mmCIF file of C-alpha atoms and ligand atoms in Angstrom:
data_model
loop_
_atom_site.group_PDB
_atom_site.id
_atom_site.type_symbol
_atom_site.label_atom_id
_atom_site.label_comp_id
_atom_site.label_asym_id
_atom_site.label_seq_id
_atom_site.Cartn_x
_atom_site.Cartn_y
_atom_site.Cartn_z
ATOM 1 C CA UNK A 179 97.870 -93.600 -90.757
ATOM 2 C CA UNK A 180 94.515 -91.951 -90.429
ATOM 3 C CA UNK A 181 94.966 -89.955 -93.644
ATOM 4 C CA UNK A 182 95.640 -93.171 -95.520
ATOM 5 C CA UNK A 183 92.346 -94.751 -94.411
ATOM 6 C CA UNK A 184 89.859 -95.533 -97.208
ATOM 7 C CA UNK A 185 86.205 -96.579 -97.122
ATOM 8 C CA UNK A 186 84.444 -98.791 -99.609
ATOM 9 C CA UNK A 187 80.843 -99.681 -98.828
ATOM 10 C CA UNK A 188 80.852 -101.348 -95.414
ATOM 11 C CA UNK A 189 84.606 -101.992 -95.638
ATOM 12 C CA UNK A 190 87.512 -99.835 -94.664
ATOM 13 C CA UNK A 191 91.242 -100.274 -94.980
ATOM 14 C CA UNK A 192 94.488 -98.328 -95.149
ATOM 15 C CA UNK A 193 96.554 -97.750 -98.274
ATOM 16 C CA UNK A 194 100.304 -98.213 -97.665
ATOM 17 C CA UNK A 195 100.996 -95.008 -99.624
ATOM 18 C CA UNK A 196 98.355 -92.870 -101.363
ATOM 19 C CA UNK A 197 100.538 -92.222 -104.390
ATOM 20 C CA UNK A 198 102.588 -95.391 -104.818
ATOM 21 C CA UNK A 199 100.343 -98.114 -103.319
ATOM 22 C CA UNK A 200 96.672 -97.158 -103.627
ATOM 23 C CA UNK A 201 95.129 -100.581 -102.785
ATOM 24 C CA UNK A 202 94.906 -102.915 -99.794
ATOM 25 C CA UNK A 203 97.804 -105.316 -99.220
ATOM 26 C CA UNK A 204 97.681 -108.376 -96.974
ATOM 27 C CA UNK A 205 100.722 -108.124 -94.724
ATOM 28 C CA UNK A 206 100.600 -104.328 -94.786
ATOM 29 C CA UNK A 207 97.084 -104.498 -93.348
ATOM 30 C CA UNK A 208 98.368 -106.700 -90.528
ATOM 31 C CA UNK A 209 101.049 -104.084 -89.778
ATOM 32 C CA UNK A 210 98.357 -101.404 -90.016
ATOM 33 C CA UNK A 211 96.186 -103.191 -87.466
ATOM 34 C CA UNK A 212 99.145 -103.414 -85.073
ATOM 35 C CA UNK A 213 99.773 -99.661 -85.485
ATOM 36 C CA UNK A 214 96.072 -98.744 -85.399
ATOM 37 C CA UNK A 215 95.650 -100.726 -82.200
ATOM 38 C CA UNK A 216 97.334 -97.697 -80.534
ATOM 39 C CA UNK A 217 95.206 -95.133 -82.367
ATOM 40 C CA UNK A 218 91.775 -96.453 -83.221
ATOM 41 C CA UNK A 219 90.894 -100.067 -82.404
ATOM 42 C CA UNK A 220 87.626 -99.935 -84.384
ATOM 43 C CA UNK A 221 89.633 -99.035 -87.495
ATOM 44 C CA UNK A 222 92.137 -101.815 -86.716
ATOM 45 C CA UNK A 223 89.336 -104.394 -86.538
ATOM 46 C CA UNK A 224 87.721 -103.085 -89.723
ATOM 47 C CA UNK A 225 91.069 -103.369 -91.525
ATOM 48 C CA UNK A 226 91.379 -107.072 -90.659
ATOM 49 C CA UNK A 227 87.717 -107.836 -91.327
ATOM 50 C CA UNK A 228 88.095 -106.321 -94.816
ATOM 51 C CA UNK A 229 90.933 -108.738 -95.501
ATOM 52 C CA UNK A 230 88.851 -111.614 -94.136
ATOM 53 C CA UNK A 231 85.973 -110.748 -96.458
ATOM 54 C CA UNK A 232 88.174 -111.512 -99.477
ATOM 55 C CA UNK A 233 89.431 -114.887 -98.288
ATOM 56 C CA UNK A 234 89.311 -117.481 -101.062
ATOM 57 C CA UNK A 235 87.353 -120.713 -100.582
ATOM 58 C CA UNK A 236 90.620 -122.624 -100.218
ATOM 59 C CA UNK A 237 91.735 -120.346 -97.367
ATOM 60 C CA UNK A 238 94.143 -118.071 -99.214
ATOM 61 C CA UNK A 239 93.992 -114.350 -98.552
ATOM 62 C CA UNK A 240 95.143 -112.443 -101.625
ATOM 63 C CA UNK A 241 98.152 -110.178 -101.284
ATOM 64 C CA UNK A 242 96.388 -107.323 -103.086
ATOM 65 C CA UNK A 243 92.764 -106.257 -102.979
ATOM 66 C CA UNK A 244 91.693 -103.631 -105.487
ATOM 67 C CA UNK A 245 88.557 -102.352 -103.805
ATOM 68 C CA UNK A 246 88.150 -99.725 -106.474
ATOM 69 C CA UNK A 247 88.631 -100.124 -110.203
ATOM 70 C CA UNK A 248 92.414 -100.574 -110.502
ATOM 71 C CA UNK A 249 92.395 -98.920 -113.907
ATOM 72 C CA UNK A 250 91.829 -95.602 -112.174
ATOM 73 C CA UNK A 251 95.487 -95.751 -111.166
ATOM 74 C CA UNK A 252 98.719 -96.037 -113.082
ATOM 75 C CA UNK A 253 99.826 -98.819 -110.749
ATOM 76 C CA UNK A 254 100.533 -101.911 -112.834
ATOM 77 C CA UNK A 255 97.590 -104.149 -112.052
ATOM 78 C CA UNK A 256 97.640 -107.586 -113.547
ATOM 79 C CA UNK A 257 94.305 -109.223 -114.333
ATOM 80 C CA UNK A 258 95.068 -112.318 -112.328
ATOM 81 C CA UNK A 259 92.253 -112.556 -109.806
ATOM 82 C CA UNK A 260 88.553 -112.954 -110.331
ATOM 83 C CA UNK A 261 87.224 -110.651 -107.667
ATOM 84 C CA UNK A 262 89.461 -107.646 -107.993
ATOM 85 C CA UNK A 263 92.245 -109.325 -106.116
ATOM 86 C CA UNK A 264 95.589 -110.883 -106.902
ATOM 87 C CA UNK A 265 96.025 -114.652 -106.715
ATOM 88 C CA UNK A 266 99.118 -114.897 -104.556
ATOM 89 C CA UNK A 267 99.525 -114.589 -100.821
ATOM 90 C CA UNK A 268 101.869 -112.762 -98.418
ATOM 91 C CA UNK A 269 103.344 -113.780 -95.029
ATOM 92 C CA UNK A 270 100.504 -114.761 -92.661
ATOM 93 C CA UNK A 271 100.618 -112.104 -89.944
ATOM 94 C CA UNK A 272 96.848 -112.184 -89.391
ATOM 95 C CA UNK A 273 96.686 -114.053 -86.072
ATOM 96 C CA UNK A 274 99.425 -111.879 -84.585
ATOM 97 C CA UNK A 275 97.611 -108.703 -85.659
ATOM 98 C CA UNK A 276 94.262 -109.989 -84.392
ATOM 99 C CA UNK A 277 95.737 -110.738 -80.990
ATOM 100 C CA UNK A 278 97.481 -107.345 -80.860
ATOM 101 C CA UNK A 279 94.141 -105.613 -81.380
ATOM 102 C CA UNK A 280 92.421 -107.828 -78.816
ATOM 103 C CA UNK A 281 95.106 -106.921 -76.268
ATOM 104 C CA UNK A 282 94.196 -103.244 -76.567
ATOM 105 C CA UNK A 283 90.451 -103.712 -76.852
ATOM 106 C CA UNK A 284 89.345 -107.157 -75.601
ATOM 107 C CA UNK A 285 86.531 -108.272 -77.860
ATOM 108 C CA UNK A 286 85.509 -111.927 -78.082
ATOM 109 C CA UNK A 287 83.019 -111.225 -80.859
ATOM 110 C CA UNK A 288 85.853 -109.907 -83.026
ATOM 111 C CA UNK A 289 88.025 -112.907 -82.093
ATOM 112 C CA UNK A 290 85.249 -115.321 -82.977
ATOM 113 C CA UNK A 291 84.834 -113.669 -86.375
ATOM 114 C CA UNK A 292 88.565 -113.893 -87.041
ATOM 115 C CA UNK A 293 89.317 -117.395 -85.708
ATOM 116 C CA UNK A 294 87.720 -119.413 -88.565
ATOM 117 C CA UNK A 295 89.478 -117.180 -91.091
ATOM 118 C CA UNK A 296 92.826 -117.695 -89.370
ATOM 119 C CA UNK A 297 92.314 -121.465 -89.101
ATOM 120 C CA UNK A 298 91.536 -121.713 -92.822
ATOM 121 C CA UNK A 299 94.468 -119.503 -93.747
ATOM 122 C CA UNK A 300 96.925 -121.584 -91.736
ATOM 123 C CA UNK A 301 95.512 -124.839 -93.110
ATOM 124 C CA UNK A 302 96.052 -123.430 -96.585
ATOM 125 C CA UNK A 303 99.740 -122.847 -95.806
ATOM 126 C CA UNK A 304 100.101 -126.272 -94.183
ATOM 127 C CA UNK A 305 98.382 -128.309 -96.904
ATOM 128 C CA UNK A 306 98.107 -126.690 -100.323
ATOM 129 C CA UNK A 307 101.484 -124.964 -99.868
ATOM 130 C CA UNK A 308 103.014 -128.146 -98.459
ATOM 131 C CA UNK A 309 101.801 -130.991 -100.669
ATOM 132 C CA UNK A 310 104.016 -133.644 -99.025
ATOM 133 C CA UNK A 311 103.235 -132.483 -95.486
ATOM 134 C CA UNK A 312 106.783 -131.673 -94.460
ATOM 135 C CA UNK A 313 105.561 -128.730 -92.368
ATOM 136 C CA UNK A 314 107.145 -126.063 -94.526
ATOM 137 C CA UNK A 315 105.056 -123.759 -96.691
ATOM 138 C CA UNK A 316 106.240 -123.048 -100.234
ATOM 139 C CA UNK A 317 106.037 -119.805 -102.173
ATOM 140 C CA UNK A 318 105.030 -119.724 -105.841
ATOM 141 C CA UNK A 319 106.385 -116.231 -106.491
ATOM 142 C CA UNK A 320 108.986 -113.911 -104.893
ATOM 143 C CA UNK A 321 106.317 -111.279 -104.208
ATOM 144 C CA UNK A 322 104.655 -113.692 -101.792
ATOM 145 C CA UNK A 323 107.572 -113.104 -99.423
ATOM 146 C CA UNK A 324 106.732 -109.378 -99.361
ATOM 147 C CA UNK A 325 110.309 -108.738 -100.536
ATOM 148 C CA UNK A 326 109.670 -108.630 -104.256
ATOM 149 C CA UNK A 327 113.219 -108.116 -105.591
ATOM 150 C CA UNK A 328 115.193 -109.742 -102.806
ATOM 151 C CA UNK A 329 118.365 -111.484 -104.007
ATOM 152 C CA UNK A 330 117.106 -114.626 -102.222
ATOM 153 C CA UNK A 331 115.083 -115.187 -105.389
ATOM 154 C CA UNK A 332 117.793 -114.423 -107.961
ATOM 155 C CA UNK A 333 118.836 -118.017 -108.544
ATOM 156 C CA UNK A 334 115.307 -119.307 -108.983
ATOM 157 C CA UNK A 335 114.614 -116.441 -111.417
ATOM 158 C CA UNK A 336 117.948 -117.185 -113.116
ATOM 159 C CA UNK A 337 119.210 -113.674 -112.564
ATOM 160 C CA UNK A 338 122.746 -112.542 -111.753
ATOM 161 C CA UNK A 339 123.447 -110.653 -108.467
ATOM 162 C CA UNK A 340 123.899 -107.407 -110.422
ATOM 163 C CA UNK A 341 120.777 -106.761 -112.457
ATOM 164 C CA UNK A 342 118.373 -104.020 -113.464
ATOM 165 C CA UNK A 343 115.013 -103.494 -111.798
ATOM 166 C CA UNK A 344 113.370 -103.977 -115.215
ATOM 167 C CA UNK A 345 115.044 -107.337 -115.782
ATOM 168 C CA UNK A 346 113.809 -108.503 -112.380
ATOM 169 C CA UNK A 347 110.293 -107.225 -113.021
ATOM 170 C CA UNK A 348 110.212 -108.936 -116.400
ATOM 171 C CA UNK A 349 111.098 -112.322 -114.859
ATOM 172 C CA UNK A 350 108.511 -111.914 -112.116
ATOM 173 C CA UNK A 351 105.867 -111.057 -114.682
ATOM 174 C CA UNK A 352 106.703 -114.167 -116.710
ATOM 175 C CA UNK A 353 106.247 -116.186 -113.532
ATOM 176 C CA UNK A 354 102.810 -114.666 -112.909
ATOM 177 C CA UNK A 355 101.793 -115.556 -116.450
ATOM 178 C CA UNK A 356 103.016 -119.108 -116.027
ATOM 179 C CA UNK A 357 101.001 -119.395 -112.856
ATOM 180 C CA UNK A 358 97.938 -118.106 -114.660
ATOM 181 C CA UNK A 359 98.444 -120.456 -117.620
ATOM 182 C CA UNK A 360 98.778 -123.347 -115.128
ATOM 183 C CA UNK A 361 95.387 -122.185 -113.819
ATOM 184 C CA UNK A 362 96.906 -121.581 -110.408
ATOM 185 C CA UNK A 363 97.700 -125.260 -109.851
ATOM 186 C CA UNK A 364 100.095 -124.768 -107.016
ATOM 187 C CA UNK A 365 101.839 -128.130 -106.762
ATOM 188 C CA UNK A 366 102.502 -128.241 -110.477
ATOM 189 C CA UNK A 367 103.712 -124.663 -110.557
ATOM 190 C CA UNK A 368 106.012 -125.223 -107.580
ATOM 191 C CA UNK A 369 107.412 -128.405 -109.087
ATOM 192 C CA UNK A 370 108.078 -126.791 -112.448
ATOM 193 C CA UNK A 371 108.956 -123.189 -111.725
ATOM 194 C CA UNK A 372 109.180 -121.826 -108.214
ATOM 195 C CA UNK A 373 109.236 -123.797 -104.997
ATOM 196 C CA UNK A 374 110.870 -121.646 -102.373
ATOM 197 C CA UNK A 375 110.446 -122.453 -98.723
ATOM 198 C CA UNK A 376 111.294 -119.073 -97.340
ATOM 199 C CA UNK A 377 112.720 -118.536 -93.875
ATOM 200 C CA UNK A 378 110.711 -115.431 -92.859
ATOM 201 C CA UNK A 379 107.366 -116.773 -94.090
ATOM 202 C CA UNK A 380 107.809 -120.013 -92.175
ATOM 203 C CA UNK A 381 109.101 -118.249 -89.053
ATOM 204 C CA UNK A 382 106.043 -115.986 -89.261
ATOM 205 C CA UNK A 383 103.824 -119.040 -89.706
ATOM 206 C CA UNK A 384 105.226 -120.656 -86.526
ATOM 207 C CA UNK A 385 104.566 -117.500 -84.532
ATOM 208 C CA UNK A 386 101.099 -116.997 -85.969
ATOM 209 C CA UNK A 387 100.125 -120.584 -85.214
ATOM 210 C CA UNK A 388 100.954 -119.817 -81.584
ATOM 211 C CA UNK A 389 98.724 -116.756 -81.722
ATOM 212 C CA UNK A 390 95.997 -118.882 -83.307
ATOM 213 C CA UNK A 391 96.388 -121.139 -80.302
ATOM 214 C CA UNK A 392 95.996 -118.188 -77.907
ATOM 215 C CA UNK A 393 92.914 -116.932 -79.743
ATOM 216 C CA UNK A 394 91.343 -120.394 -79.787
ATOM 217 C CA UNK A 395 92.118 -120.820 -76.070
ATOM 218 C CA UNK A 396 90.480 -117.483 -75.286
ATOM 219 C CA UNK A 397 87.362 -118.739 -77.080
ATOM 220 C CA UNK A 398 87.516 -122.091 -75.218
ATOM 221 C CA UNK A 399 88.209 -123.949 -78.472
ATOM 222 C CA UNK A 400 90.761 -126.124 -76.744
ATOM 223 C CA UNK A 401 91.185 -128.763 -79.450
ATOM 224 C CA UNK A 402 91.908 -126.063 -81.982
ATOM 225 C CA UNK A 403 94.343 -124.434 -79.583
ATOM 226 C CA UNK A 404 96.230 -127.706 -79.102
ATOM 227 C CA UNK A 405 96.294 -128.397 -82.846
ATOM 228 C CA UNK A 406 97.715 -124.954 -83.606
ATOM 229 C CA UNK A 407 100.408 -125.250 -80.948
ATOM 230 C CA UNK A 408 101.450 -128.643 -82.265
ATOM 231 C CA UNK A 409 101.582 -127.354 -85.834
ATOM 232 C CA UNK A 410 103.715 -124.446 -84.695
ATOM 233 C CA UNK A 411 106.190 -126.868 -83.120
ATOM 234 C CA UNK A 412 106.218 -128.994 -86.279
ATOM 235 C CA UNK A 413 107.030 -126.002 -88.486
ATOM 236 C CA UNK A 414 109.829 -124.907 -86.161
ATOM 237 C CA UNK A 415 111.241 -128.454 -86.136
ATOM 238 C CA UNK A 416 111.062 -128.672 -89.942
ATOM 239 C CA UNK A 417 112.878 -125.353 -90.239
ATOM 240 C CA UNK A 418 115.653 -126.759 -88.097
ATOM 241 C CA UNK A 419 115.748 -129.978 -90.090
ATOM 242 C CA UNK A 420 115.751 -128.548 -93.596
ATOM 243 C CA UNK A 421 117.108 -125.015 -93.288
ATOM 244 C CA UNK A 422 119.640 -124.842 -90.473
ATOM 245 C CA UNK A 423 123.336 -124.938 -91.267
ATOM 246 C CA UNK A 424 125.535 -123.998 -88.295
ATOM 247 C CA UNK A 425 123.637 -121.087 -86.798
ATOM 248 C CA UNK A 426 122.154 -119.779 -90.037
ATOM 249 C CA UNK A 427 118.856 -120.809 -91.593
ATOM 250 C CA UNK A 428 118.709 -120.626 -95.375
ATOM 251 C CA UNK A 429 115.614 -120.446 -97.534
ATOM 252 C CA UNK A 430 115.443 -123.446 -99.823
ATOM 253 C CA UNK A 431 114.684 -123.995 -103.469
ATOM 254 C CA UNK A 432 113.026 -126.966 -105.130
ATOM 255 C CA UNK A 433 111.543 -130.164 -103.849
ATOM 256 C CA UNK A 434 114.870 -131.300 -102.372
ATOM 257 C CA UNK A 435 115.601 -128.263 -100.241
ATOM 258 C CA UNK A 436 118.582 -126.811 -102.044
ATOM 259 C CA UNK A 437 119.919 -124.084 -99.717
ATOM 260 C CA UNK A 438 119.886 -120.552 -101.109
ATOM 261 C CA UNK A 439 122.997 -119.198 -99.447
ATOM 262 C CA UNK A 440 122.412 -115.492 -99.888
ATOM 263 C CA UNK A 441 122.760 -113.451 -96.723
ATOM 264 C CA UNK A 442 119.743 -111.228 -96.255
ATOM 265 C CA UNK A 443 117.967 -110.029 -93.097
ATOM 266 C CA UNK A 444 116.020 -113.330 -93.394
ATOM 267 C CA UNK A 445 118.749 -115.044 -91.376
ATOM 268 C CA UNK A 446 117.452 -113.078 -88.343
ATOM 269 C CA UNK A 447 113.797 -114.053 -88.837
ATOM 270 C CA UNK A 448 114.256 -117.256 -86.764
ATOM 271 C CA UNK A 449 114.866 -114.990 -83.741
ATOM 272 C CA UNK A 450 111.347 -113.631 -84.220
ATOM 273 C CA UNK A 451 110.139 -117.234 -84.378
ATOM 274 C CA UNK A 452 112.124 -118.303 -81.283
ATOM 275 C CA UNK A 453 113.476 -121.205 -83.303
ATOM 276 C CA UNK A 454 117.162 -121.025 -82.406
ATOM 277 C CA UNK A 455 118.868 -122.091 -79.210
ATOM 278 C CA UNK A 456 120.454 -119.276 -77.142
ATOM 279 C CA UNK A 457 123.914 -120.409 -78.323
ATOM 280 C CA UNK A 458 122.894 -120.342 -81.980
ATOM 281 C CA UNK A 459 121.275 -116.946 -81.468
ATOM 282 C CA UNK A 460 124.459 -115.665 -79.850
ATOM 283 C CA UNK A 461 126.612 -116.777 -82.779
ATOM 284 C CA UNK A 462 124.112 -115.338 -85.229
ATOM 285 C CA UNK A 463 124.025 -111.944 -83.527
ATOM 286 C CA UNK A 464 127.750 -111.627 -82.882
ATOM 287 C CA UNK A 465 128.883 -113.178 -86.154
ATOM 288 C CA UNK A 466 126.443 -111.487 -88.508
ATOM 289 C CA UNK A 467 124.260 -108.721 -87.052
ATOM 290 C CA UNK A 468 127.203 -107.036 -85.327
ATOM 291 C CA UNK A 469 129.675 -107.811 -88.096
ATOM 292 C CA UNK A 470 130.776 -104.607 -89.861
ATOM 293 C CA UNK A 471 131.333 -106.501 -93.106
ATOM 294 C CA UNK A 472 127.775 -107.822 -93.046
ATOM 295 C CA UNK A 473 124.861 -106.159 -91.247
ATOM 296 C CA UNK A 474 126.464 -103.604 -88.908
ATOM 297 C CA UNK A 475 126.056 -100.703 -91.342
ATOM 298 C CA UNK A 476 126.023 -97.062 -90.243
ATOM 299 C CA UNK A 477 122.217 -97.333 -90.008
ATOM 300 C CA UNK A 478 120.420 -100.511 -88.897
ATOM 301 C CA UNK A 479 119.540 -102.888 -90.473
ATOM 302 C CA UNK A 480 120.364 -103.362 -94.152
ATOM 303 C CA UNK A 481 118.108 -105.964 -95.772
ATOM 304 C CA UNK A 482 121.094 -107.535 -97.567
ATOM 305 C CA UNK A 483 124.588 -108.092 -96.123
ATOM 306 C CA UNK A 484 127.062 -105.418 -97.218
ATOM 307 C CA UNK A 485 129.461 -108.055 -98.528
ATOM 308 C CA UNK A 486 126.935 -109.829 -100.753
ATOM 309 C CA UNK A 487 127.634 -109.231 -104.469
ATOM 310 C CA UNK A 488 123.974 -108.260 -104.854
ATOM 311 C CA UNK A 489 124.118 -105.575 -102.138
ATOM 312 C CA UNK A 490 122.923 -102.243 -103.476
ATOM 313 C CA UNK A 491 122.212 -99.504 -100.895
ATOM 314 C CA UNK A 492 119.550 -98.086 -103.225
ATOM 315 C CA UNK A 493 118.204 -101.286 -104.784
ATOM 316 C CA UNK A 494 114.604 -102.294 -104.115
ATOM 317 C CA UNK A 495 114.846 -104.957 -101.375
ATOM 318 C CA UNK A 496 118.519 -105.322 -102.241
ATOM 319 C CA UNK A 497 120.046 -103.448 -99.296
ATOM 320 C CA UNK A 498 117.900 -100.558 -97.993
ATOM 321 C CA UNK A 499 116.350 -100.542 -94.550
ATOM 322 C CA UNK A 500 112.615 -101.194 -94.353
ATOM 323 C CA UNK A 501 110.748 -100.560 -91.124
ATOM 324 C CA UNK A 502 108.901 -103.882 -91.067
ATOM 325 C CA UNK A 503 112.127 -105.883 -91.269
ATOM 326 C CA UNK A 504 113.594 -103.702 -88.534
ATOM 327 C CA UNK A 505 110.500 -104.462 -86.461
ATOM 328 C CA UNK A 506 110.868 -108.228 -86.913
ATOM 329 C CA UNK A 507 114.561 -108.136 -85.989
ATOM 330 C CA UNK A 508 113.862 -105.861 -83.022
ATOM 331 C CA UNK A 509 111.261 -108.238 -81.591
ATOM 332 C CA UNK A 510 113.502 -111.205 -82.324
ATOM 333 C CA UNK A 511 116.384 -109.633 -80.394
ATOM 334 C CA UNK A 512 114.117 -108.909 -77.434
ATOM 335 C CA UNK A 513 112.986 -112.563 -77.448
ATOM 336 C CA UNK A 514 116.578 -113.549 -76.708
ATOM 337 C CA UNK A 515 117.399 -110.713 -74.308
ATOM 338 C CA UNK A 516 119.552 -108.602 -76.673
ATOM 339 C CA UNK A 517 118.265 -105.320 -75.306
ATOM 340 C CA UNK A 518 121.257 -103.147 -76.210
ATOM 341 C CA UNK A 519 121.304 -104.392 -79.806
ATOM 342 C CA UNK A 520 117.535 -103.911 -80.074
ATOM 343 C CA UNK A 521 117.835 -100.377 -78.680
ATOM 344 C CA UNK A 522 120.243 -99.447 -81.496
ATOM 345 C CA UNK A 523 117.662 -100.564 -84.082
ATOM 346 C CA UNK A 524 114.947 -98.558 -82.361
ATOM 347 C CA UNK A 525 117.193 -95.497 -82.102
ATOM 348 C CA UNK A 526 118.083 -95.605 -85.812
ATOM 349 C CA UNK A 527 114.496 -96.298 -86.883
ATOM 350 C CA UNK A 528 113.159 -93.442 -84.782
ATOM 351 C CA UNK A 529 115.836 -91.068 -86.051
ATOM 352 C CA UNK A 530 115.165 -91.975 -89.706
ATOM 353 C CA UNK A 531 111.406 -91.506 -89.564
ATOM 354 C CA UNK A 532 111.659 -88.396 -87.408
ATOM 355 C CA UNK A 533 114.177 -86.752 -89.713
ATOM 356 C CA UNK A 534 112.817 -87.859 -93.077
ATOM 357 C CA UNK A 535 109.159 -88.671 -92.465
ATOM 358 C CA UNK A 536 107.374 -91.862 -93.325
ATOM 359 C CA UNK A 537 109.282 -93.025 -96.375
ATOM 360 C CA UNK A 538 109.394 -96.515 -97.783
ATOM 361 C CA UNK A 539 113.093 -97.303 -97.477
ATOM 362 C CA UNK A 540 116.341 -95.791 -96.231
ATOM 363 C CA UNK A 541 119.908 -96.103 -97.473
ATOM 364 C CA UNK A 542 121.811 -98.025 -94.749
ATOM 365 C CA UNK A 543 125.071 -96.219 -95.538
ATOM 366 C CA UNK A 544 123.823 -92.624 -95.619
ATOM 367 C CA UNK A 545 120.319 -92.687 -94.110
ATOM 368 C CA UNK A 546 118.946 -91.088 -97.288
ATOM 369 C CA UNK A 547 115.184 -91.740 -97.662
ATOM 370 C CA UNK A 548 113.851 -93.443 -100.771
ATOM 371 C CA UNK A 549 110.701 -94.731 -102.446
ATOM 372 C CA UNK A 550 107.062 -94.117 -101.563
ATOM 373 C CA UNK A 551 105.914 -91.130 -99.481
ATOM 374 C CA UNK A 552 103.522 -91.285 -96.509
ATOM 375 C CA UNK A 553 104.372 -94.951 -96.281
ATOM 376 C CA UNK A 554 102.622 -96.560 -93.328
ATOM 377 C CA UNK A 555 105.256 -99.038 -92.148
ATOM 378 C CA UNK A 556 107.130 -96.282 -90.291
ATOM 379 C CA UNK A 557 104.269 -96.428 -87.791
ATOM 380 C CA UNK A 558 105.686 -99.724 -86.528
ATOM 381 C CA UNK A 559 108.191 -97.610 -84.626
ATOM 382 C CA UNK A 560 105.278 -96.845 -82.317
ATOM 383 C CA UNK A 561 104.995 -100.520 -81.460
ATOM 384 C CA UNK A 562 108.772 -100.793 -81.051
ATOM 385 C CA UNK A 563 108.709 -97.878 -78.612
ATOM 386 C CA UNK A 564 105.895 -99.453 -76.632
ATOM 387 C CA UNK A 565 107.886 -102.668 -76.242
ATOM 388 C CA UNK A 566 111.107 -100.935 -75.260
ATOM 389 C CA UNK A 567 112.730 -102.546 -72.222
HETATM 390 C C1 GLC B 634 105.945 -103.492 -102.112
HETATM 391 C C2 GLC B 634 106.563 -104.355 -101.006
HETATM 392 C C3 GLC B 634 105.519 -105.259 -100.378
HETATM 393 C C4 GLC B 634 104.336 -104.425 -99.909
HETATM 394 C C5 GLC B 634 103.800 -103.529 -101.019
HETATM 395 C C6 GLC B 634 102.787 -102.524 -100.519
HETATM 396 O O1 GLC B 634 105.511 -104.304 -103.162
HETATM 397 O O2 GLC B 634 107.598 -105.117 -101.544
HETATM 398 O O3 GLC B 634 106.040 -105.964 -99.284
HETATM 399 O O4 GLC B 634 103.338 -105.264 -99.443
HETATM 400 O O5 GLC B 634 104.853 -102.785 -101.592
HETATM 401 O O6 GLC B 634 103.326 -101.753 -99.499
#
């Protein structure tokens, strides 16, 4: 973590991987702050304040910030943002991360710097990303989910379950260009090309609204705290209304909430959001997480069910284990008291990073490491260990 820290003027941040990902990413920085809260709280605060400094006027925080000239790197940087940033977002983990840092190093000044940023960010998700005020935020591009090539987005990209990484990249690039040509008009773009209400993003939004409420309460901003708690409840209720089928929540496509019935780890994200009843959670865990045909692979937890036609143990977001998704599922299981099942995820995660180092992904069938080196997300195991029951 500390080796991946970078300084730029008064700002500092952490690169997810020095070789593969040399910039600042939005949800990565939130994970970094959670990890850094155990190592260096000043660095954790600086990481989040750097993100805040690039917030757009409308509240969006870009998913990529190129502090340095991106042309210095071979990383494909698309000229889509005005101020050396991208123009899409990632799941809003900011309030959660802010609170995590405050827990380790109580600091009301830091909270009061972050609160207005968090309020604006959440309002962005609840208004601009939800033009008809149904309390579900829409994504304009698969990369906004943080799971760039996930098969959840195949149908909207008009791709078959078996595909090449190049074909997927090509479609995602076309979508970026369309967005740019539309001059980033979100409602129009969603109506014409890509309107996905994703389960993890909305589950994360519900949780982060609750953390906004805690932060506002701590600062005696009681009206704001009440507003955020109510919005959190509204998002959770909308998820139940539009996404729930039996005990599974599906991401939806288009204005009319067409269910995208592709089984990915996303079906467990509602556990993180505390959105299911205990009975629904029980059926979800026993029927899917512990099902050997689906998610009970040799190593926990594959990002795509083993029996999905798109499952590929080496495909980018199409099967391999990622530490952030393990972290979300782990916390979700603990929310519902599944301590034994959570312990298995922690045990596998710890074994994988101890044996292979901090790699980006792991094959769920063999444990083989893949992708970027010195990849920060493995540090989330530290947080999992600290929460162990
Ligand atoms: C990949 C991941 C994304 C992450 C980025 C930087 O694009 O899909 O979630 O933010 O790398 O680590």
